[in-house]
């Protein structure tokens, strides 16, 4: 159902976090599709992403985090109402999905960006949010989930192995914070 999304001022990563970026912080590469430094890192659980964020923030002195589900949706829509995918209605221009992915992830930034200049918001890999999954999500949530709980976390964006309906801007999914999968990665956000 349609709803208004409420967010505070924030920054969102232009691309999904890549294998090279993960390796430079964590010293290894968990990805199933390894050997593609500019492809999104995948096979990372929500909990492992929290470790990455702690180490990245310690190195940079910044406060990177996962986006809330509302921030992710706001960024996906790129300032335009009514688009089926993050950046328009043409899935082939915007997303890697099962119909064009050749059954693998692809280098970030090779499809068309949305209205905010963000790439791969639809398809390539699912993206973890910091939000606890709420079946009745209405776009108003503005804070990250407690890091010490085991409840499900929201995933957005779809991935290379899903059909066009599941890479739509409105499509949502969830999983446990320990879940690792070849179609799940993330992008960074930061409060301003």
Tab-separated table of C-alpha atoms in Angstrom:
chain	number	residue	atom	x	y	z
A	1	UNK	CA	0.000	0.000	0.000
A	2	UNK	CA	1.128	3.559	-0.585
A	3	UNK	CA	2.523	5.504	2.342
A	4	UNK	CA	4.602	8.554	3.127
A	5	UNK	CA	8.236	7.929	4.073
A	6	UNK	CA	9.695	9.990	6.937
A	7	UNK	CA	13.464	10.500	7.166
A	8	UNK	CA	16.009	12.795	8.793
A	9	UNK	CA	18.973	14.187	6.816
A	10	UNK	CA	21.339	11.384	5.760
A	11	UNK	CA	23.823	10.256	3.121
A	12	UNK	CA	23.575	7.018	1.158
A	13	UNK	CA	26.353	5.164	-0.610
A	14	UNK	CA	26.245	5.599	-4.387
A	15	UNK	CA	27.039	1.897	-4.841
A	16	UNK	CA	26.646	-1.336	-2.932
A	17	UNK	CA	29.744	-2.154	-0.861
A	18	UNK	CA	32.126	-4.048	-3.143
A	19	UNK	CA	34.263	-7.100	-2.556
A	20	UNK	CA	37.386	-4.912	-2.684
A	21	UNK	CA	35.991	-2.562	-0.033
A	22	UNK	CA	35.058	-5.455	2.219
A	23	UNK	CA	38.464	-7.076	1.795
A	24	UNK	CA	40.331	-3.849	2.577
A	25	UNK	CA	38.547	-3.623	5.943
A	26	UNK	CA	38.011	-7.269	6.886
A	27	UNK	CA	41.063	-8.901	5.270
A	28	UNK	CA	39.096	-11.565	3.401
A	29	UNK	CA	36.319	-12.023	0.880
A	30	UNK	CA	33.308	-14.191	1.804
A	31	UNK	CA	31.636	-13.785	-1.615
A	32	UNK	CA	30.483	-16.774	-3.639
A	33	UNK	CA	31.223	-14.784	-6.810
A	34	UNK	CA	34.747	-13.884	-5.710
A	35	UNK	CA	37.316	-12.616	-8.173
A	36	UNK	CA	35.301	-9.535	-9.112
A	37	UNK	CA	36.647	-6.706	-6.975
A	38	UNK	CA	34.012	-4.244	-8.212
A	39	UNK	CA	31.074	-6.603	-7.732
A	40	UNK	CA	29.013	-6.269	-4.558
A	41	UNK	CA	30.158	-8.305	-1.604
A	42	UNK	CA	27.618	-11.025	-0.815
A	43	UNK	CA	27.347	-13.937	1.588
A	44	UNK	CA	27.476	-11.461	4.490
A	45	UNK	CA	25.075	-11.690	7.394
A	46	UNK	CA	23.596	-8.662	9.141
A	47	UNK	CA	25.792	-9.508	12.142
A	48	UNK	CA	28.928	-9.640	9.977
A	49	UNK	CA	28.010	-6.266	8.483
A	50	UNK	CA	27.923	-4.864	12.034
A	51	UNK	CA	31.540	-6.065	12.497
A	52	UNK	CA	32.498	-4.422	9.187
A	53	UNK	CA	30.879	-1.148	10.273
A	54	UNK	CA	32.698	-1.162	13.631
A	55	UNK	CA	36.068	-1.668	11.944
A	56	UNK	CA	35.351	0.836	9.159
A	57	UNK	CA	34.227	3.503	11.630
A	58	UNK	CA	37.261	2.899	13.824
A	59	UNK	CA	39.566	3.386	10.821
A	60	UNK	CA	37.797	6.406	9.346
A	61	UNK	CA	36.524	8.178	12.464
A	62	UNK	CA	33.111	8.410	10.780
A	63	UNK	CA	29.755	6.958	11.745
A	64	UNK	CA	28.750	4.726	8.825
A	65	UNK	CA	25.784	2.431	9.345
A	66	UNK	CA	23.146	0.574	7.389
A	67	UNK	CA	20.213	2.688	6.218
A	68	UNK	CA	16.865	2.381	7.931
A	69	UNK	CA	14.198	0.797	5.775
A	70	UNK	CA	12.530	4.216	5.368
A	71	UNK	CA	15.843	5.806	4.287
A	72	UNK	CA	16.424	2.991	1.822
A	73	UNK	CA	12.967	3.465	0.312
A	74	UNK	CA	13.347	7.248	0.144
A	75	UNK	CA	16.734	6.921	-1.586
A	76	UNK	CA	15.427	4.246	-3.958
A	77	UNK	CA	12.586	6.401	-5.205
A	78	UNK	CA	15.021	9.193	-6.121
A	79	UNK	CA	12.527	11.982	-5.562
A	80	UNK	CA	9.977	10.608	-8.056
A	81	UNK	CA	6.597	9.063	-7.245
A	82	UNK	CA	5.080	6.076	-8.979
A	83	UNK	CA	8.124	4.393	-10.510
A	84	UNK	CA	8.013	0.610	-10.548
A	85	UNK	CA	11.783	0.226	-10.000
A	86	UNK	CA	14.392	2.433	-8.347
A	87	UNK	CA	14.846	4.981	-11.127
A	88	UNK	CA	12.065	4.253	-13.598
A	89	UNK	CA	9.887	1.576	-15.140
A	90	UNK	CA	12.365	-0.224	-17.436
A	91	UNK	CA	13.779	-3.138	-15.431
A	92	UNK	CA	16.453	-3.949	-18.027
A	93	UNK	CA	17.954	-0.437	-17.864
A	94	UNK	CA	17.954	-0.347	-14.071
A	95	UNK	CA	18.464	-3.795	-12.587
A	96	UNK	CA	20.344	-7.074	-12.728
A	97	UNK	CA	17.659	-9.724	-12.266
A	98	UNK	CA	17.188	-13.344	-13.385
A	99	UNK	CA	16.233	-12.319	-16.935
A	100	UNK	CA	19.535	-10.537	-17.670
A	101	UNK	CA	22.045	-11.448	-14.933
A	102	UNK	CA	23.477	-14.654	-16.419
A	103	UNK	CA	22.987	-16.111	-12.899
A	104	UNK	CA	25.578	-13.981	-11.110
A	105	UNK	CA	26.261	-10.572	-9.608
A	106	UNK	CA	27.732	-7.794	-11.752
A	107	UNK	CA	30.054	-4.853	-11.256
A	108	UNK	CA	28.343	-2.018	-9.434
A	109	UNK	CA	27.327	1.043	-11.426
A	110	UNK	CA	26.827	-0.630	-14.817
A	111	UNK	CA	23.075	0.032	-14.975
A	112	UNK	CA	21.359	3.443	-15.047
A	113	UNK	CA	21.349	5.450	-11.794
A	114	UNK	CA	18.151	6.676	-10.183
A	115	UNK	CA	17.197	10.343	-9.697
A	116	UNK	CA	19.624	10.720	-6.785
A	117	UNK	CA	22.547	9.191	-8.691
A	118	UNK	CA	22.382	5.869	-6.813
A	119	UNK	CA	23.119	2.645	-8.678
A	120	UNK	CA	21.810	-0.898	-8.297
A	121	UNK	CA	19.045	-0.040	-5.845
A	122	UNK	CA	16.930	-2.549	-7.800
A	123	UNK	CA	18.533	-5.950	-8.319
A	124	UNK	CA	22.163	-7.140	-8.184
A	125	UNK	CA	22.001	-8.037	-4.452
A	126	UNK	CA	19.430	-7.671	-1.702
A	127	UNK	CA	20.501	-4.942	0.704
A	128	UNK	CA	20.369	-5.243	4.464
A	129	UNK	CA	18.785	-2.364	6.334
A	130	UNK	CA	19.329	-1.641	10.000
A	131	UNK	CA	15.599	-1.954	10.634
A	132	UNK	CA	13.779	-4.750	12.384
A	133	UNK	CA	11.263	-6.275	9.994
A	134	UNK	CA	7.745	-5.029	10.600
A	135	UNK	CA	4.991	-6.684	8.575
A	136	UNK	CA	2.941	-3.476	8.960
A	137	UNK	CA	5.776	-1.155	7.857
A	138	UNK	CA	4.346	2.246	6.964
A	139	UNK	CA	7.465	4.307	6.142
A	140	UNK	CA	7.498	6.179	9.447
A	141	UNK	CA	10.204	4.178	11.237
A	142	UNK	CA	13.290	6.289	11.870
A	143	UNK	CA	15.674	4.294	14.015
A	144	UNK	CA	17.843	1.239	13.701
A	145	UNK	CA	17.023	-2.018	15.438
A	146	UNK	CA	18.708	-2.938	18.701
A	147	UNK	CA	21.988	-4.619	17.765
A	148	UNK	CA	21.541	-7.234	20.511
A	149	UNK	CA	18.282	-8.786	19.355
A	150	UNK	CA	17.887	-11.840	17.151
A	151	UNK	CA	14.662	-10.748	15.423
A	152	UNK	CA	14.348	-10.555	11.634
A	153	UNK	CA	15.860	-7.636	9.705
A	154	UNK	CA	14.458	-5.971	6.602
A	155	UNK	CA	15.987	-6.532	3.184
A	156	UNK	CA	15.256	-4.333	0.164
A	157	UNK	CA	16.013	-4.176	-3.554
A	158	UNK	CA	15.830	-7.766	-4.753
A	159	UNK	CA	18.714	-9.557	-6.431
A	160	UNK	CA	20.137	-11.054	-9.602
A	161	UNK	CA	18.207	-14.304	-9.094
A	162	UNK	CA	14.701	-12.859	-8.747
A	163	UNK	CA	11.982	-11.966	-11.235
A	164	UNK	CA	11.051	-8.339	-12.044
A	165	UNK	CA	8.228	-8.318	-9.483
A	166	UNK	CA	10.750	-8.904	-6.682
A	167	UNK	CA	13.144	-6.123	-7.674
A	168	UNK	CA	10.387	-3.477	-7.569
A	169	UNK	CA	10.944	-0.443	-5.368
A	170	UNK	CA	8.058	-1.491	-3.094
A	171	UNK	CA	9.042	-5.127	-2.636
A	172	UNK	CA	10.286	-6.135	0.820
A	173	UNK	CA	11.746	-9.219	2.408
A	174	UNK	CA	13.331	-10.201	5.715
A	175	UNK	CA	15.735	-12.624	7.283
A	176	UNK	CA	17.474	-13.471	10.538
A	177	UNK	CA	20.605	-11.429	11.340
A	178	UNK	CA	22.710	-14.596	10.963
A	179	UNK	CA	21.509	-15.280	7.393
A	180	UNK	CA	24.184	-15.471	4.659
A	181	UNK	CA	23.269	-15.882	0.993
A	182	UNK	CA	24.723	-15.419	-2.498
A	183	UNK	CA	22.165	-12.728	-3.238
A	184	UNK	CA	22.534	-10.556	-0.101
A	185	UNK	CA	24.862	-7.576	0.395
A	186	UNK	CA	24.502	-3.986	1.623
A	187	UNK	CA	25.285	-0.306	1.105
A	188	UNK	CA	26.392	2.321	3.573
A	189	UNK	CA	24.464	5.217	5.058
A	190	UNK	CA	25.416	8.010	7.450
A	191	UNK	CA	23.408	10.522	9.464
A	192	UNK	CA	24.247	14.186	8.898
